[in-house]
Each structure stands twice: as C-alpha cells, then as structure tokens.
Coordinates of C-alpha atoms in Angstrom, one line a residue:
Chain A
X1 CA 4.9 16.5 17.5
X2 CA 6.6 17.9 14.4
X3 CA 9.7 20.0 15.1
X4 CA 9.6 21.2 11.5
X5 CA 6.9 20.5 8.9
X6 CA 7.9 18.0 6.2
X7 CA 7.8 19.4 2.7
X8 CA 5.1 16.8 1.8
X9 CA 2.9 17.9 4.6
X10 CA -0.1 20.3 4.1
X11 CA 1.2 22.1 7.2
X12 CA -1.0 23.9 9.8
X13 CA -4.7 23.7 9.1
X14 CA -7.8 25.2 10.6
X15 CA -11.4 23.8 10.4
X16 CA -14.4 25.8 9.2
X17 CA -18.0 25.4 9.9
X18 CA -21.0 26.0 7.7
X19 CA -24.6 26.3 9.1
X20 CA -27.3 24.9 6.8
X21 CA -30.8 26.3 7.5
X22 CA -32.7 24.4 4.8
X23 CA -34.2 21.3 6.4
X24 CA -32.6 18.0 5.4
X25 CA -35.1 15.1 4.9
X26 CA -33.6 11.9 6.1
X27 CA -34.1 8.2 5.1
X28 CA -35.6 7.4 8.5
X29 CA -38.5 9.7 7.8
X30 CA -37.5 12.5 10.1
X31 CA -35.7 15.7 9.1
X32 CA -33.1 18.0 10.5
X33 CA -34.4 21.6 10.4
X34 CA -30.9 23.0 10.5
X35 CA -27.5 21.6 11.0
X36 CA -23.8 22.4 10.9
X37 CA -21.0 20.7 9.1
X38 CA -17.4 21.2 10.0
X39 CA -14.7 20.7 7.4
X40 CA -11.2 21.4 6.4
X41 CA -9.7 22.1 3.0
X42 CA -6.2 21.6 1.7
X43 CA -4.8 23.1 -1.6
X44 CA -6.3 25.7 -3.8
X45 CA -9.5 25.6 -5.8
X46 CA -8.7 26.4 -9.5
X47 CA -10.4 28.9 -11.7
X48 CA -12.9 26.4 -13.2
X49 CA -13.5 24.7 -9.8
X50 CA -12.6 21.5 -11.5
X51 CA -9.9 20.2 -9.2
X52 CA -11.9 19.5 -6.1
X53 CA -11.7 16.2 -4.2
X54 CA -14.0 15.1 -1.5
X55 CA -12.7 12.8 1.2
X56 CA -15.2 10.7 3.1
X57 CA -14.3 9.4 6.5
X58 CA -14.7 6.0 8.1
X59 CA -16.4 4.9 11.3
X60 CA -14.4 6.8 13.9
X61 CA -12.5 9.4 11.9
X62 CA -13.4 13.0 11.2
X63 CA -12.7 16.1 9.1
X64 CA -9.1 16.3 10.2
X65 CA -7.6 14.2 7.4
X66 CA -4.2 15.9 7.0
X67 CA -1.8 18.4 8.5
X68 CA -1.6 19.7 12.1
X69 CA -3.5 22.1 14.1
X70 CA -0.5 23.3 16.0
X71 CA 3.2 22.5 16.3
X72 CA 2.3 20.8 19.6
X73 CA 0.1 18.2 18.0
X74 CA 1.4 14.6 18.5
X75 CA -0.1 13.3 15.3
X76 CA -1.2 14.7 11.9
X77 CA -4.6 14.1 10.4
X78 CA -5.8 10.5 9.9
X79 CA -4.9 10.2 6.2
X80 CA -1.8 12.3 6.2
X81 CA 0.0 9.4 4.4
X82 CA -2.1 10.0 1.3
X83 CA -2.9 13.7 1.3
X84 CA -0.2 16.4 0.8
X85 CA 2.2 17.9 -1.7
X86 CA 3.5 15.1 -4.0
X87 CA 1.4 12.5 -2.2
X88 CA -1.3 10.4 -4.0
X89 CA -3.9 13.1 -3.3
X90 CA -1.5 15.9 -4.3
X91 CA -2.5 19.2 -2.7
X92 CA -0.2 21.0 -5.2
X93 CA -2.8 20.1 -7.8
X94 CA -6.0 19.3 -6.0
X95 CA -8.3 21.2 -3.7
X96 CA -9.2 18.7 -1.0
X97 CA -12.4 18.9 1.1
X98 CA -12.8 16.7 4.2
X99 CA -15.7 17.0 6.5
X100 CA -17.1 15.4 9.7
X101 CA -20.3 13.6 8.9
X102 CA -23.7 14.4 10.4
X103 CA -24.2 12.5 13.6
X104 CA -20.5 12.9 14.3
X105 CA -18.9 14.2 17.5
X106 CA -16.1 16.4 16.2
X107 CA -18.0 19.6 15.3
X108 CA -20.7 18.6 12.9
X109 CA -24.3 18.4 14.3
X110 CA -24.7 15.1 16.2
X111 CA -26.0 13.6 19.4
X112 CA -23.8 15.9 21.5
X113 CA -25.3 19.0 19.8
X114 CA -28.1 21.0 21.3
X115 CA -31.5 20.1 20.0
X116 CA -33.1 23.5 19.2
X117 CA -36.6 22.1 20.1
X118 CA -35.5 21.2 23.7
X119 CA -32.4 23.2 24.3
X120 CA -30.8 20.0 25.5
X121 CA -28.3 17.7 23.8
X122 CA -30.0 15.4 21.2
X123 CA -28.5 12.4 22.8
X124 CA -30.3 9.2 21.7
X125 CA -33.0 11.4 20.0
X126 CA -30.6 12.3 17.2
X127 CA -32.1 10.7 14.1
X128 CA -30.4 7.6 12.7
X129 CA -28.6 8.8 9.6
X130 CA -27.6 6.7 6.6
X131 CA -24.8 6.8 4.0
X132 CA -27.3 8.3 1.6
X133 CA -28.2 11.0 4.1
X134 CA -24.5 11.8 4.5
X135 CA -24.0 12.0 0.7
X136 CA -27.0 14.4 0.4
X137 CA -25.5 16.6 3.1
X138 CA -22.1 16.5 1.4
X139 CA -23.8 17.5 -1.9
X140 CA -25.1 20.6 -0.1
X141 CA -21.6 21.4 1.2
X142 CA -20.4 21.1 -2.4
X143 CA -23.0 23.7 -3.4
X144 CA -21.8 26.1 -0.7
X145 CA -18.2 25.7 -1.9
X146 CA -19.2 26.3 -5.5
X147 CA -18.2 22.8 -6.6
X148 CA -20.6 21.5 -9.2
X149 CA -18.5 18.4 -10.0
X150 CA -15.9 16.7 -7.9
X151 CA -12.7 15.6 -9.8
X152 CA -13.0 12.6 -7.4
X153 CA -14.8 11.4 -4.4
X154 CA -12.5 9.2 -2.3
X155 CA -12.9 7.1 0.8
X156 CA -11.8 4.0 2.7
X157 CA -14.0 1.5 4.5
X158 CA -17.3 3.3 5.4
X159 CA -15.8 6.3 3.5
X160 CA -15.6 4.1 0.4
X161 CA -19.3 3.3 0.8
X162 CA -20.0 7.0 0.7
X163 CA -17.9 7.4 -2.5
X164 CA -19.9 4.5 -4.0
X165 CA -23.2 6.1 -3.0
X166 CA -22.1 9.4 -4.5
X167 CA -21.5 7.7 -7.9
X168 CA -25.0 6.1 -7.7
X169 CA -26.9 9.1 -6.4
X170 CA -25.1 12.0 -8.2
X171 CA -23.6 10.4 -11.3
X172 CA -22.9 13.7 -13.0
X173 CA -21.3 15.3 -10.0
X174 CA -18.1 13.3 -9.9
X175 CA -15.6 12.3 -12.5
X176 CA -13.8 9.6 -10.5
X177 CA -14.7 7.4 -7.6
X178 CA -12.0 5.8 -5.5
X179 CA -13.3 3.0 -3.2
X180 CA -10.8 1.5 -0.8
X181 CA -11.2 -1.4 1.5
X182 CA -14.9 -1.3 1.3
X183 CA -17.9 -3.5 0.5
X184 CA -21.2 -3.1 -1.3
X185 CA -23.0 -4.1 1.9
X186 CA -22.2 -5.7 5.3
X187 CA -22.4 -9.4 5.8
X188 CA -24.2 -11.0 8.8
X189 CA -20.8 -11.4 10.4
X190 CA -20.0 -7.7 10.0
X191 CA -23.4 -6.8 11.5
X192 CA -22.8 -9.2 14.3
X193 CA -19.6 -7.5 15.3
X194 CA -21.4 -4.1 15.2
X195 CA -24.2 -5.5 17.4
X196 CA -21.8 -6.7 20.0
X197 CA -20.2 -3.3 20.0
X198 CA -23.6 -1.6 20.4
X199 CA -24.6 -4.0 23.2
X200 CA -21.4 -3.2 25.1
X201 CA -22.4 0.5 25.0
X202 CA -26.2 0.0 25.6
X203 CA -25.7 -2.3 28.6
X204 CA -23.2 0.0 30.3
X205 CA -24.9 1.3 33.5
X206 CA -23.5 4.7 32.7
X207 CA -25.2 4.9 29.4
X208 CA -28.5 6.1 30.9
X209 CA -30.4 5.2 27.7
X210 CA -28.2 7.7 25.9
X211 CA -28.8 10.7 28.2
X212 CA -25.5 10.4 29.9
X213 CA -24.5 14.0 29.2
X214 CA -27.0 15.3 31.7
X215 CA -25.8 12.7 34.3
X216 CA -22.2 14.1 33.9
X217 CA -21.0 10.6 33.0
X218 CA -19.8 8.6 30.0
X219 CA -20.4 4.9 29.3
X220 CA -16.7 4.4 29.4
X221 CA -16.6 0.7 29.8
X222 CA -19.1 0.1 27.0
X223 CA -17.4 2.4 24.5
X224 CA -14.0 1.0 25.5
X225 CA -15.2 -2.6 24.9
X226 CA -16.8 -1.6 21.5
X227 CA -13.5 -0.1 20.4
X228 CA -11.4 -3.1 21.6
X229 CA -13.7 -5.4 19.6
X230 CA -13.5 -3.1 16.6
X231 CA -9.7 -3.1 16.8
X232 CA -9.5 -6.8 16.6
X233 CA -11.4 -6.7 13.3
X234 CA -9.2 -3.9 11.9
X235 CA -6.0 -6.0 12.4
X236 CA -5.2 -9.3 10.8
X237 CA -4.1 -12.5 12.7
X238 CA -0.7 -12.1 11.1
X239 CA -0.4 -8.5 12.1
X240 CA -1.3 -9.3 15.7
X241 CA 1.1 -12.2 15.8
X242 CA 3.9 -10.1 14.4
X243 CA 3.2 -7.1 16.7
X244 CA 2.5 -9.0 20.0
X245 CA 2.8 -12.7 19.6
X246 CA 2.2 -14.2 23.0
X247 CA 4.6 -11.7 24.6
X248 CA 4.0 -11.2 28.3
X249 CA 4.3 -7.8 29.9
X250 CA 6.1 -9.1 33.0
X251 CA 7.7 -12.0 31.3
X252 CA 5.7 -14.5 33.2
X253 CA 2.1 -15.5 33.8
X254 CA 0.5 -14.4 37.0
X255 CA -2.6 -16.7 37.1
X256 CA -4.9 -13.6 37.3
X257 CA -7.1 -11.4 35.2
X258 CA -5.0 -8.3 35.1
X259 CA -3.2 -7.4 31.9
X260 CA -0.7 -10.2 31.2
X261 CA -0.2 -10.4 27.5
X262 CA 0.9 -7.4 25.5
X263 CA -2.1 -7.7 23.2
X264 CA -4.3 -7.2 26.2
X265 CA -2.4 -4.1 27.1
X266 CA -2.6 -2.8 23.6
X267 CA -6.4 -3.3 23.3
X268 CA -7.0 -1.7 26.7
X269 CA -4.9 1.3 25.7
X270 CA -6.7 1.7 22.4
X271 CA -10.0 1.4 24.2
X272 CA -9.3 3.9 27.0
X273 CA -7.8 6.5 24.8
X274 CA -10.7 6.2 22.4
X275 CA -13.1 7.0 25.2
X276 CA -11.3 10.3 25.7
X277 CA -12.2 11.7 22.3
X278 CA -15.2 9.9 20.9
X279 CA -18.9 9.9 21.8
X280 CA -20.8 6.7 22.5
X281 CA -24.0 7.9 20.8
X282 CA -22.1 8.8 17.7
X283 CA -20.5 5.3 17.7
X284 CA -23.9 3.7 17.8
X285 CA -25.1 5.9 14.9
X286 CA -22.0 5.1 12.8
X287 CA -22.4 1.4 13.2
X288 CA -26.1 1.6 12.1
X289 CA -25.1 3.6 9.0
X290 CA -22.8 0.7 8.2
X291 CA -25.4 -1.9 8.8
X292 CA -28.0 -0.2 6.7
X293 CA -25.8 0.5 3.7
X294 CA -27.0 -1.6 0.8
X295 CA -27.5 0.3 -2.5
X296 CA -28.5 -2.9 -4.3
X297 CA -31.5 -3.4 -2.0
X298 CA -33.5 -0.8 -4.0
X299 CA -32.7 -2.8 -7.2
X300 CA -33.9 -6.3 -6.3
X301 CA -30.6 -6.9 -4.6
X302 CA -28.9 -6.6 -8.0
X303 CA -25.7 -4.5 -7.6
X304 CA -25.2 -4.3 -11.3
X305 CA -28.6 -2.7 -11.7
X306 CA -27.7 -0.2 -8.9
X307 CA -24.6 0.7 -10.7
X308 CA -26.2 1.0 -14.2
X309 CA -26.3 4.8 -14.2
X310 CA -22.9 5.6 -12.7
X311 CA -20.7 7.7 -14.9
X312 CA -17.6 8.1 -12.8
X313 CA -14.4 6.1 -13.6
X314 CA -13.6 3.8 -10.7
X315 CA -10.5 2.7 -8.9
X316 CA -11.2 0.0 -6.4
X317 CA -8.5 -1.2 -4.0
X318 CA -8.5 -4.0 -1.4
X319 CA -5.9 -5.5 0.9
X320 CA -5.1 -9.3 1.1
X321 CA -5.2 -9.6 4.9
X322 CA -8.4 -7.5 5.3
X323 CA -11.0 -9.9 6.7
X324 CA -13.4 -7.2 7.8
X325 CA -14.0 -6.2 4.1
X326 CA -12.0 -8.8 2.3
X327 CA -10.8 -8.5 -1.4
X328 CA -13.8 -10.6 -2.5
X329 CA -16.1 -7.9 -1.2
X330 CA -14.3 -5.3 -3.3
X331 CA -14.6 -7.6 -6.3
X332 CA -18.4 -7.6 -5.9
X333 CA -18.2 -3.9 -6.6
X334 CA -15.8 -4.4 -9.5
X335 CA -18.0 -7.1 -11.0
X336 CA -21.1 -4.9 -10.9
X337 CA -19.2 -2.2 -12.8
X338 CA -17.8 -4.7 -15.3
X339 CA -21.3 -5.9 -16.1
X340 CA -22.2 -2.4 -17.0
X341 CA -19.0 -1.9 -19.0
X342 CA -18.0 1.0 -16.8
X343 CA -14.4 2.2 -16.5
X344 CA -12.9 0.5 -13.6
X345 CA -9.5 -0.6 -12.3
X346 CA -8.9 -2.9 -9.4
X347 CA -5.8 -3.5 -7.4
X348 CA -5.5 -6.1 -4.6
X349 CA -2.6 -5.0 -2.4
X350 CA -0.5 -7.5 -0.6
X351 CA -0.5 -6.3 3.0
X352 CA -0.3 -7.8 6.4
X353 CA -2.0 -4.9 8.2
X354 CA -5.6 -6.1 7.8
X355 CA -8.4 -3.6 7.3
X356 CA -6.2 -0.8 8.8
X357 CA -3.9 -1.2 5.8
X358 CA -5.7 1.6 3.9
X359 CA -4.2 4.1 6.4
X360 CA -0.7 2.8 6.1
X361 CA 2.2 3.9 3.9
X362 CA 2.4 0.7 1.9
X363 CA 4.7 1.5 -1.1
X364 CA 2.8 -0.4 -3.7
X365 CA -0.6 0.9 -2.4
X366 CA 0.7 4.5 -2.6
X367 CA 2.1 3.9 -6.1
X368 CA -1.2 2.5 -7.4
X369 CA -3.1 5.3 -5.8
X370 CA -0.7 8.0 -7.1
X371 CA -0.6 6.6 -10.7
X372 CA -4.4 6.6 -10.8
X373 CA -4.7 10.1 -9.4
X374 CA -2.1 11.3 -11.9
X375 CA -4.5 10.5 -14.7
X376 CA -7.1 12.7 -13.1
X377 CA -4.5 15.5 -13.0
X378 CA -3.7 14.9 -16.7
X379 CA -7.3 15.5 -17.6
X380 CA -7.2 19.0 -16.2
Chain B
X1 CA 5.7 3.4 -30.5
X2 CA 7.5 0.2 -31.3
X3 CA 4.9 -2.4 -30.8
X4 CA 5.9 -6.1 -30.2
X5 CA 5.4 -8.0 -33.4
X6 CA 2.5 -10.2 -32.3
X7 CA 0.8 -7.2 -30.9
X8 CA 1.1 -5.2 -34.1
X9 CA -0.3 -8.2 -36.0
X10 CA -3.2 -8.6 -33.6
X11 CA -4.0 -4.9 -33.8
X12 CA -4.7 -5.3 -37.5
X13 CA -7.3 -8.0 -36.7
X14 CA -9.3 -5.8 -34.3
X15 CA -12.3 -3.9 -35.6
X16 CA -12.6 -0.1 -34.8
X17 CA -14.5 0.7 -31.6
X18 CA -14.7 -2.8 -30.3
X19 CA -14.8 -3.9 -26.7
X20 CA -11.8 -6.0 -25.7
X21 CA -10.6 -8.1 -22.8
X22 CA -6.8 -8.6 -22.6
X23 CA -5.8 -11.6 -20.4
X24 CA -2.4 -11.1 -19.0
X25 CA -2.2 -7.6 -20.4
X26 CA 1.3 -6.8 -19.0
X27 CA 2.0 -3.0 -18.9
X28 CA -1.2 -2.3 -21.0
X29 CA 0.7 -1.6 -24.2
X30 CA -1.9 -3.4 -26.5
X31 CA -4.9 -1.8 -24.9
X32 CA -3.3 1.7 -24.9
X33 CA -2.4 1.3 -28.5
X34 CA -5.8 0.1 -29.5
X35 CA -7.5 2.9 -27.5
X36 CA -5.3 5.5 -29.2
X37 CA -5.5 4.1 -32.8
X38 CA -8.8 2.2 -33.0
X39 CA -11.0 3.7 -30.2
X40 CA -11.1 0.3 -28.5
X41 CA -12.5 0.1 -25.0
X42 CA -12.1 -2.7 -22.4
X43 CA -10.0 -4.1 -19.6
X44 CA -6.7 -5.8 -19.0
X45 CA -6.4 -8.6 -16.5
X46 CA -3.1 -8.8 -14.8
X47 CA -1.6 -10.3 -11.6
X48 CA 1.8 -8.7 -11.4
X49 CA 1.9 -5.6 -9.1
X50 CA 4.5 -3.8 -11.3
X51 CA 2.4 -4.3 -14.4
X52 CA -0.8 -3.1 -12.7
X53 CA 0.9 0.1 -11.7
X54 CA 2.2 0.6 -15.2
X55 CA -1.3 0.0 -16.7
X56 CA -2.7 2.8 -14.4
X57 CA 0.1 5.0 -15.5
X58 CA -0.9 4.3 -19.1
X59 CA -4.6 5.1 -18.2
X60 CA -5.6 1.5 -19.1
X61 CA -8.4 -0.1 -17.1
X62 CA -6.7 -3.0 -15.3
X63 CA -8.3 -5.6 -13.0
X64 CA -6.1 -7.6 -10.6
X65 CA -6.9 -11.1 -11.6
X66 CA -5.5 -14.6 -11.3
X67 CA -6.4 -16.1 -14.7
X68 CA -6.2 -19.6 -13.1
X69 CA -9.4 -18.7 -11.2
X70 CA -11.3 -18.4 -14.5
X71 CA -13.4 -15.5 -15.9
X72 CA -16.5 -15.9 -13.7
X73 CA -16.8 -12.2 -13.1
X74 CA -17.7 -11.7 -16.8
X75 CA -21.0 -12.4 -18.5
X76 CA -21.4 -14.3 -21.7
X77 CA -20.5 -12.5 -24.9
X78 CA -19.6 -9.3 -23.0
X79 CA -16.6 -8.6 -25.3
X80 CA -16.0 -8.5 -29.0
X81 CA -12.6 -10.0 -28.5
X82 CA -10.8 -11.7 -25.7
X83 CA -7.0 -11.6 -26.3
X84 CA -4.3 -13.6 -24.6
X85 CA -0.8 -13.0 -25.8
X86 CA 2.1 -15.2 -24.6
X87 CA 0.2 -16.4 -21.5
X88 CA -1.7 -19.6 -22.4
X89 CA 1.4 -21.7 -21.8
X90 CA 1.5 -20.4 -18.2
X91 CA -2.0 -21.3 -17.3
X92 CA -2.9 -24.3 -15.1
X93 CA -5.8 -25.4 -17.3
X94 CA -5.4 -23.9 -20.8
X95 CA -8.3 -25.9 -22.2
X96 CA -10.7 -24.5 -19.6
X97 CA -9.5 -21.0 -20.1
X98 CA -9.9 -21.2 -23.8
X99 CA -13.6 -22.3 -23.3
X100 CA -14.0 -19.4 -20.9
X101 CA -12.5 -16.9 -23.4
X102 CA -14.9 -17.9 -26.0
X103 CA -17.8 -17.8 -23.6
X104 CA -17.2 -14.1 -22.6
X105 CA -16.0 -13.0 -26.0
X106 CA -17.4 -13.4 -29.5
X107 CA -13.9 -14.1 -30.8
X108 CA -10.6 -15.1 -29.1
X109 CA -7.1 -14.2 -30.1
X110 CA -4.3 -16.3 -28.7
X111 CA -0.5 -16.1 -29.2
X112 CA 2.1 -18.5 -27.9
X113 CA 5.6 -19.7 -28.5
X114 CA 5.7 -22.7 -30.8
X115 CA 7.6 -25.6 -29.4
X116 CA 7.5 -27.2 -32.9
X117 CA 10.0 -24.6 -34.1
X118 CA 13.1 -26.2 -35.6
X119 CA 15.4 -24.8 -32.9
X120 CA 13.3 -26.4 -30.2
X121 CA 13.3 -29.7 -32.1
X122 CA 17.0 -29.6 -32.6
X123 CA 17.9 -28.9 -29.0
X124 CA 15.7 -31.8 -27.8
X125 CA 16.8 -34.2 -30.6
X126 CA 20.5 -33.5 -30.7
X127 CA 21.1 -31.8 -27.3
X128 CA 18.8 -34.1 -25.4
X129 CA 17.7 -31.1 -23.4
X130 CA 14.5 -29.3 -22.9
X131 CA 13.9 -26.8 -25.8
X132 CA 15.3 -23.4 -25.2
X133 CA 15.1 -20.6 -27.8
X134 CA 14.8 -16.9 -28.2
X135 CA 11.1 -17.2 -27.6
X136 CA 11.6 -19.7 -24.7
X137 CA 14.6 -18.4 -22.8
X138 CA 14.0 -19.9 -19.4
X139 CA 15.4 -23.1 -17.9
X140 CA 12.9 -25.9 -17.4
X141 CA 13.0 -25.6 -13.6
X142 CA 12.1 -22.0 -13.2
X143 CA 10.0 -21.4 -16.3
X144 CA 6.5 -20.1 -16.0
X145 CA 5.8 -22.0 -19.2
X146 CA 4.2 -25.1 -17.9
X147 CA 1.9 -26.0 -20.8
X148 CA 4.0 -25.6 -24.0
X149 CA 2.6 -26.8 -27.3
X150 CA 3.1 -26.9 -31.0
X151 CA 0.8 -25.5 -33.7
X152 CA -0.4 -29.0 -34.3
X153 CA -1.1 -29.6 -30.6
X154 CA -3.0 -26.4 -30.3
X155 CA -5.1 -27.0 -33.4
X156 CA -6.0 -30.5 -32.2
X157 CA -7.2 -29.0 -28.9
X158 CA -9.3 -26.5 -30.8
X159 CA -10.8 -29.3 -32.7
X160 CA -11.5 -31.3 -29.5
X161 CA -13.2 -28.2 -27.9
X162 CA -15.3 -27.3 -31.0
X163 CA -13.3 -24.2 -31.6
X164 CA -13.0 -22.9 -35.1
X165 CA -9.8 -21.3 -36.3
X166 CA -10.7 -18.2 -38.2
X167 CA -7.2 -17.0 -38.9
X168 CA -3.6 -18.1 -38.2
X169 CA -0.3 -16.4 -38.5
X170 CA 3.2 -17.3 -37.6
X171 CA 6.1 -15.0 -37.1
X172 CA 9.6 -15.1 -35.7
X173 CA 10.5 -13.3 -32.5
X174 CA 11.0 -10.1 -34.5
X175 CA 7.5 -10.5 -35.8
X176 CA 8.8 -11.1 -39.3
X177 CA 7.2 -13.7 -41.5
X178 CA 8.8 -15.5 -44.4
X179 CA 7.9 -17.9 -47.2
X180 CA 9.4 -20.9 -45.2
X181 CA 7.1 -20.0 -42.3
X182 CA 4.1 -19.9 -44.5
X183 CA 5.1 -23.2 -46.1
X184 CA 5.8 -25.2 -42.9
X185 CA 4.5 -23.0 -40.1
X186 CA 4.9 -25.7 -37.4
X187 CA 8.6 -26.0 -38.2
X188 CA 9.6 -22.4 -38.9
X189 CA 7.1 -20.3 -36.9
X190 CA 8.5 -19.1 -33.6
X191 CA 5.3 -17.4 -32.4
X192 CA 1.9 -18.6 -33.3
X193 CA -1.1 -16.2 -33.5
X194 CA -4.7 -17.5 -33.8
X195 CA -8.1 -15.9 -34.1
X196 CA -10.8 -18.3 -32.8
X197 CA -14.5 -18.7 -32.4
X198 CA -16.6 -21.2 -30.6
X199 CA -18.6 -23.5 -32.9
X200 CA -21.1 -24.1 -30.1
X201 CA -24.3 -22.1 -30.0
X202 CA -24.4 -20.1 -26.8
X203 CA -27.3 -20.5 -24.5
X204 CA -28.4 -16.8 -24.2

C-alpha cells in the first residue's frame, strides 16, 4: 500500500467502459451482437492524436496496467515497472491505453457476463476468441478513442502476440511494434502445458461443465492446479533454486503429503490467491487463444510471408532464462522481419527470472526499452 | 562527427542507398553515419549489452547476435555490403565467417589490425614477447584477439577461399596513410582494410 505516490507513478486511476453495439464477427464463425470493453488510460492524448500507445495484456492480466485504484491498494497495476512518468513507456509523453480483452473476467464481456439471449451468464457458451478477434475489438476501441494510428502497440507474452497480429492485420495503424517474451506460435510442449491446465479445470467436480456460477460454486482445485502448473513455467530452474532451494518450512521432513518444501508452499499460495480473483472459464479461453495463435498458418506456414506487409518498426526482446518462450522463439520473429528487410531491433536480456522477467525491473531491460521508446518520442 | 579512420575510409567505398550489414557494429557509429550521409539502410549485429543500448539510442537497427553462431538468419545476397571492422580477429572461425559474409552480401568489407606491422615484428624479434602496439594494446592472456594475422596471411586465406580482393587500403591508427605504407603495406600498415567479393557463382 503506498503511503505516498512515487513521482514516477501514474497515481490514482479509474477504469472506463465502452459498450459496442455493432456485432463482432469472430474467427470461430459466431458473432457477439454487442459487448463491452473495460480500459484505463494514462497520460494525455496530444492534439494530433499521434502519441497513443496500446498495451496488450498476457494470459491472466487485465486493463489495470499501472497506478493504483486507491491508497489502500496493496499493489499497483501489473506493468507499473514500465509505465509511468520517466519510465520506458513515459506517460509524460505518451497517452497509454490498456484494456481487458474479450472473454476476460475483469469487466470486459466474457463468460461471467450475462448472455442477452438467455439472461444467464454465458459460462461455457461464450465463444472461443482468438488473438485476431482481440485485435479486431481493440481496433474498434481505437476508433472510439479517435486514434487512427498508434505510436506503438506493445505487449509481453500473449500480449506480444497481439502486438504482432496488429502489425500484420492493420499495418498502417501502428508505427512501432514492441514484442516482448513472445513467440510466433506455440510449440507442442507449450500446448501440452495448456492442455494439462485445462484438464485440471475441466475435471474438477465443481466445474459443472462450465455452469458453476448457477451452482454457486467455483472449480477451485482445478483452477488452482492450472495456476500452479503455469507458475512453474513462468519461473526458471535457477530462479526457483535461488528463491526456494530445498528449504523446508519446518526445517525437517515429516514423511507426509502436507506442505513441506517452501516451493510447495509458494505454489499453493499462488494457486489459492489466483482463484480468488480469476475465472476458470476465462482461463480456458485464454489458453485456447494462445494455442490457436499462428499467423504463419495462413501463409503456408511461412512466417516471412505473413510479415511481408508489416510497416511498423519492431523491437523484439527476449530473456535468456525464459524457457516458456525462449530467445530462439523471438528470433523466429526477428528472422521473418529480416527476410523482409523490415526495421527491427532485437535484444536478448540476461535474466534469471524466466518468462516472468518481462514484468521485472531489470536495469538493462528497462534501458533497452526506454532507449527504443525515446526514438518514438523523437519522431513526434 | 569525428569518425574513426577505418570507418571514414569504408564510408567512401559504400554506394548511396545501399543495404548493409555491420558485423560487430559497436555503438552503431558507422550505420548512423551512413544513414545520415548516404541514405544507407540495414542492421548492426552486436553482442555487448552496452553497445546494443547505444545503438538503440542512435536509432540504429541492432540485432543481438553471437557472430560465432554464423549468419544463418540471413538469406543469400540479402545485402549490398557486409562489413566487419576490427572484429575478425576475435572470431572462432574467421574463415567460415568470411564465407558467410560473402554468401549474405554481394561484397564484404573487412578491417583488422596488421600483425605484420614493424612494431609488432620488433617486439617479437627483439623483445621476445607477443606483439603489442597501439592497435593491439591487450596482453596475450586477456586479449579478445585470438586470430591475428598479417596482410599476407589474410590474402592467402582469401585466395584459398576463392575470394577476390577488390580493393585494399592500409592506414595507421590515426587513419593516416603514407608513401611507406603504400610501398610496403605489410610492414608499415597498422590497420588493413579490404573490399572483397566471392569468386564462386552463387546457387540462387
């Protein structure tokens, strides 16, 4: 909880919601007749509307990327390390827009929302949305905000995939694309982890084929397991060793199945606290959006061909210990851009923190990010 | 801008508007200079964190790359020039990288410190110690320069690899040239600069 707000913090923020009444046709063949998107903005839109930046969120984040809702908040927004006055995404210069994606559970229309056709929550009937659908909905939000071209679209992990999709689908509507700790598509191993997470949720007796809202219950155990598994893939072996080693909570082994090692305690804590603020149906949808993302698939699996028409300048960043989306995955994106002679810079950041590193205040990372963003400012 | 002598010389060899790859581009000085003076586009490859940050500051496209891993991310003939200044002597397999340079680029430009320079010869001959000079300041045990050569060595390698030398210049560390350097370059040239082309016909 902040006693006073740091000068490089965006301060107290409030979210806004916009209701869209034009139907949105989705990749799955269905369409959403109407939907709401919740978003936050930081900084001020300039006269020419040329300083806007879109932040795309990852699997389990939301629109609250920076600042606090109240002085009682324990934590700021999820990307507060990078967004704020003087930070890489400098709110003194840029107008930053961060939204919760469709299918989310933090205020945008998703499985928890009421289906107007039935007056009941969508639950498992909410259509499966793709990265392309999200980008389409984000483009509509840009229209509402009067932003015809983003100075940059930026995201980490699944957010980076959205940024990449933006550059492919709307080449003239962004000048820069910053893709951090992402991949051009998931590997079989990535999908396998997602599938285990989904099975954990789907096989929880409290899941009720997704209609658990009406049963006044939550598939807690399933969602908790899914999050525990996810967390293992977000950290590196080194980071876990450094953080927990084989440390025992009570200093001795008890020959039982209760929590003994600190790492077990940590994972259980992460799992249980996640259940309090995240929806299992949304988790299922988000993992599917990840699995389906593959822009090269429409171009004979040739990523270079998929990137042939991008116009944005790219910054691609990876982290050495990230094994979920390793540096070689980022290099695939870079290679596709190089083949097309596109403007691209690539930095591989030495970091122990694994996939989560993109959220951490790693000095070299912040410097690279800031130096690149500075050139966007200089164009203004 | 005060450009390093070898970079100033190289700049004069580069055609307006060409596409260039700079191996071991440092802080991006050459690419920024060529962009501003000759509308050159392209990328720098660099492994040092500090240099990568400086390249971004200079608005130079930079790709974090270990040159010892080769240039497999680049297609044949994708650049007009591939430049490598003062880096070939630090590479594990300079011969392989030279071939790679001339695969991805139509021409290559290479600069390196000449160990045939008289000062290096003197320190080995009379001092009985590994050459050290203004162009080669490091001690043998912590130098990055693991593959040093003379002009004659380099030209023999080019010959062995079917590489044609299109142009050669030698300068001292202050990028000056002199009549003695032109007369006996392998003895008086401190830094060698070569423009190269592969004699082999490329497949595509």
